[in-house]
GROMACS .gro file of N, CA and C in nm:
model
  198
    1UNK      N    1  -0.937  -2.110   0.423
    1UNK     CA    2  -0.953  -1.934   0.353
    1UNK      C    3  -0.830  -1.820   0.422
    2UNK      N    4  -0.769  -1.795   0.320
    2UNK     CA    5  -0.698  -1.697   0.422
    2UNK      C    6  -0.754  -1.577   0.356
    3UNK      N    7  -0.723  -1.486   0.386
    3UNK     CA    8  -0.781  -1.304   0.416
    3UNK      C    9  -0.576  -1.188   0.418
    4UNK      N   10  -0.590  -1.144   0.331
    4UNK     CA   11  -0.489  -1.000   0.443
    4UNK      C   12  -0.602  -0.906   0.425
    5UNK      N   13  -0.538  -0.822   0.529
    5UNK     CA   14  -0.549  -0.644   0.609
    5UNK      C   15  -0.491  -0.562   0.563
    6UNK      N   16  -0.405  -0.565   0.470
    6UNK     CA   17  -0.325  -0.454   0.457
    6UNK      C   18  -0.365  -0.506   0.182
    7UNK      N   19  -0.292  -0.352   0.216
    7UNK     CA   20  -0.291  -0.382   0.030
    7UNK      C   21  -0.157  -0.421   0.024
    8UNK      N   22  -0.099  -0.553  -0.050
    8UNK     CA   23   0.047  -0.559  -0.095
    8UNK      C   24   0.088  -0.496  -0.217
    9UNK      N   25  -0.033  -0.463  -0.295
    9UNK     CA   26  -0.031  -0.393  -0.422
    9UNK      C   27   0.057  -0.280  -0.431
   10UNK      N   28   0.007  -0.262  -0.316
   10UNK     CA   29   0.106  -0.097  -0.350
   10UNK      C   30   0.208  -0.026  -0.382
   11UNK      N   31   0.196   0.008  -0.543
   11UNK     CA   32   0.301   0.067  -0.648
   11UNK      C   33   0.390   0.208  -0.601
   12UNK      N   34   0.466   0.229  -0.639
   12UNK     CA   35   0.516   0.433  -0.704
   12UNK      C   36   0.358   0.500  -0.677
   13UNK      N   37   0.312   0.478  -0.720
   13UNK     CA   38   0.203   0.595  -0.754
   13UNK      C   39   0.068   0.555  -0.731
   14UNK      N   40   0.052   0.454  -0.657
   14UNK     CA   41  -0.098   0.387  -0.578
   14UNK      C   42  -0.161   0.528  -0.483
   15UNK      N   43  -0.021   0.559  -0.403
   15UNK     CA   44  -0.111   0.640  -0.286
   15UNK      C   45  -0.189   0.752  -0.414
   16UNK      N   46  -0.078   0.820  -0.527
   16UNK     CA   47  -0.188   0.986  -0.589
   16UNK      C   48  -0.305   0.895  -0.657
   17UNK      N   49  -0.280   0.745  -0.707
   17UNK     CA   50  -0.419   0.765  -0.749
   17UNK      C   51  -0.495   0.682  -0.705
   18UNK      N   52  -0.488   0.675  -0.571
   18UNK     CA   53  -0.651   0.663  -0.447
   18UNK      C   54  -0.629   0.823  -0.414
   19UNK      N   55  -0.578   0.922  -0.390
   19UNK     CA   56  -0.562   1.083  -0.401
   19UNK      C   57  -0.670   1.112  -0.524
   20UNK      N   58  -0.644   1.048  -0.597
   20UNK     CA   59  -0.765   1.093  -0.716
   20UNK      C   60  -0.932   1.098  -0.665
   21UNK      N   61  -0.959   0.955  -0.641
   21UNK     CA   62  -1.082   0.985  -0.536
   21UNK      C   63  -1.077   1.099  -0.469
   22UNK      N   64  -1.194   1.174  -0.468
   22UNK     CA   65  -1.236   1.296  -0.382
   22UNK      C   66  -1.275   1.237  -0.257
   23UNK      N   67  -1.332   1.160  -0.227
   23UNK     CA   68  -1.387   1.074  -0.084
   23UNK      C   69  -1.289   1.029   0.002
   24UNK      N   70  -1.177   0.966  -0.062
   24UNK     CA   71  -1.075   0.899  -0.102
   24UNK      C   72  -0.975   1.042   0.049
   25UNK      N   73  -0.919   1.151  -0.076
   25UNK     CA   74  -0.845   1.257  -0.030
   25UNK      C   75  -0.972   1.341   0.092
   26UNK      N   76  -1.004   1.361   0.076
   26UNK     CA   77  -1.145   1.368   0.166
   26UNK      C   78  -1.088   1.346   0.312
   27UNK      N   79  -1.133   1.188   0.328
   27UNK     CA   80  -1.130   1.133   0.474
   27UNK      C   81  -1.001   1.211   0.492
   28UNK      N   82  -0.889   1.131   0.396
   28UNK     CA   83  -0.764   1.119   0.502
   28UNK      C   84  -0.745   1.215   0.532
   29UNK      N   85  -0.749   1.342   0.438
   29UNK     CA   86  -0.720   1.492   0.492
   29UNK      C   87  -0.832   1.575   0.652
   30UNK      N   88  -0.917   1.505   0.607
   30UNK     CA   89  -0.955   1.592   0.783
   30UNK      C   90  -0.923   1.407   0.839
   31UNK      N   91  -0.907   1.314   0.938
   31UNK     CA   92  -0.842   1.230   0.972
   31UNK      C   93  -0.667   1.282   1.057
   32UNK      N   94  -0.659   1.324   0.887
   32UNK     CA   95  -0.463   1.353   0.968
   32UNK      C   96  -0.440   1.443   0.874
   33UNK      N   97  -0.503   1.588   0.833
   33UNK     CA   98  -0.472   1.734   0.781
   33UNK      C   99  -0.459   1.685   0.689
   34UNK      N  100  -0.440   1.879   0.627
   34UNK     CA  101  -0.421   1.979   0.463
   34UNK      C  102  -0.314   1.849   0.460
   35UNK      N  103  -0.190   1.802   0.463
   35UNK     CA  104  -0.103   1.757   0.399
   35UNK      C  105  -0.120   1.630   0.397
   36UNK      N  106  -0.144   1.533   0.459
   36UNK     CA  107  -0.160   1.429   0.367
   36UNK      C  108  -0.144   1.371   0.338
   37UNK      N  109  -0.239   1.377   0.263
   37UNK     CA  110  -0.184   1.247   0.116
   37UNK      C  111  -0.116   1.288   0.077
   38UNK      N  112  -0.029   1.403   0.040
   38UNK     CA  113   0.163   1.461   0.004
   38UNK      C  114   0.235   1.333   0.126
   39UNK      N  115   0.239   1.388   0.309
   39UNK     CA  116   0.312   1.257   0.368
   39UNK      C  117   0.276   1.141   0.396
   40UNK      N  118   0.127   1.079   0.269
   40UNK     CA  119   0.172   0.962   0.354
   40UNK      C  120   0.234   0.878   0.135
   41UNK      N  121   0.209   0.977   0.080
   41UNK     CA  122   0.305   0.924  -0.052
   41UNK      C  123   0.446   0.935  -0.005
   42UNK      N  124   0.489   1.030   0.008
   42UNK     CA  125   0.580   1.041   0.071
   42UNK      C  126   0.635   0.920   0.214
   43UNK      N  127   0.590   0.891   0.317
   43UNK     CA  128   0.572   0.785   0.332
   43UNK      C  129   0.624   0.678   0.302
   44UNK      N  130   0.559   0.622   0.225
   44UNK     CA  131   0.509   0.483   0.099
   44UNK      C  132   0.574   0.495  -0.003
   45UNK      N  133   0.655   0.561  -0.013
   45UNK     CA  134   0.841   0.671  -0.102
   45UNK      C  135   0.910   0.666  -0.045
   46UNK      N  136   0.929   0.631   0.099
   46UNK     CA  137   1.042   0.585   0.173
   46UNK      C  138   1.062   0.381   0.172
   47UNK      N  139   0.869   0.405   0.231
   47UNK     CA  140   0.930   0.280   0.215
   47UNK      C  141   0.920   0.108   0.117
   48UNK      N  142   0.916   0.259   0.038
   48UNK     CA  143   0.876   0.079  -0.144
   48UNK      C  144   0.939  -0.032  -0.063
   49UNK      N  145   1.062  -0.010  -0.092
   49UNK     CA  146   1.126  -0.110  -0.137
   49UNK      C  147   1.191  -0.206   0.035
   50UNK      N  148   1.118  -0.210   0.149
   50UNK     CA  149   1.068  -0.311   0.199
   50UNK      C  150   0.924  -0.333   0.253
   51UNK      N  151   0.841  -0.266   0.157
   51UNK     CA  152   0.735  -0.287   0.138
   51UNK      C  153   0.683  -0.414   0.054
   52UNK      N  154   0.789  -0.350  -0.031
   52UNK     CA  155   0.832  -0.514  -0.197
   52UNK      C  156   0.925  -0.620  -0.165
   53UNK      N  157   1.010  -0.568  -0.066
   53UNK     CA  158   1.028  -0.706   0.008
   53UNK      C  159   0.929  -0.817   0.074
   54UNK      N  160   0.845  -0.783   0.153
   54UNK     CA  161   0.820  -0.812   0.264
   54UNK      C  162   0.659  -0.847   0.057
   55UNK      N  163   0.609  -0.758   0.018
   55UNK     CA  164   0.549  -0.800  -0.053
   55UNK      C  165   0.581  -1.011  -0.154
   56UNK      N  166   0.740  -0.980  -0.141
   56UNK     CA  167   0.751  -1.135  -0.225
   56UNK      C  168   0.772  -1.197  -0.128
   57UNK      N  169   0.816  -1.187   0.041
   57UNK     CA  170   0.836  -1.276   0.141
   57UNK      C  171   0.599  -1.326   0.132
   58UNK      N  172   0.563  -1.217   0.093
   58UNK     CA  173   0.402  -1.314   0.136
   58UNK      C  174   0.344  -1.437   0.013
   59UNK      N  175   0.443  -1.380  -0.082
   59UNK     CA  176   0.361  -1.394  -0.238
   59UNK      C  177   0.430  -1.537  -0.235
   60UNK      N  178   0.601  -1.529  -0.229
   60UNK     CA  179   0.629  -1.686  -0.207
   60UNK      C  180   0.609  -1.784  -0.097
   61UNK      N  181   0.580  -1.765   0.041
   61UNK     CA  182   0.544  -1.815   0.186
   61UNK      C  183   0.361  -1.862   0.131
   62UNK      N  184   0.290  -1.811   0.034
   62UNK     CA  185   0.158  -1.835   0.044
   62UNK      C  186   0.180  -1.857  -0.048
   63UNK      N  187   0.229  -1.929  -0.214
   63UNK     CA  188   0.251  -2.052  -0.276
   63UNK      C  189   0.284  -2.137  -0.236
   64UNK      N  190   0.360  -2.123  -0.060
   64UNK     CA  191   0.446  -2.292  -0.037
   64UNK      C  192   0.297  -2.365   0.000
   65UNK      N  193   0.211  -2.304   0.070
   65UNK     CA  194   0.091  -2.400   0.120
   65UNK      C  195  -0.031  -2.356   0.000
   66UNK      N  196   0.011  -2.316  -0.085
   66UNK     CA  197  -0.168  -2.412  -0.264
   66UNK      C  198  -0.123  -2.478  -0.264
   0.00000   0.00000   0.00000
């Protein structure tokens, strides 16, 4: 059995889609402040290239073992 503990499927619009869930946005802002969703989105956008590279690496390595 294999498990992942992060969102390898994140795309450029994922964070804002998550923000459409009121409970998610409320929890994020309660933990990190009023601009948390926008800041999280900006960080995701800034790191999207690296996240995509790592997702491909993970997928390709996973294919090798199955």
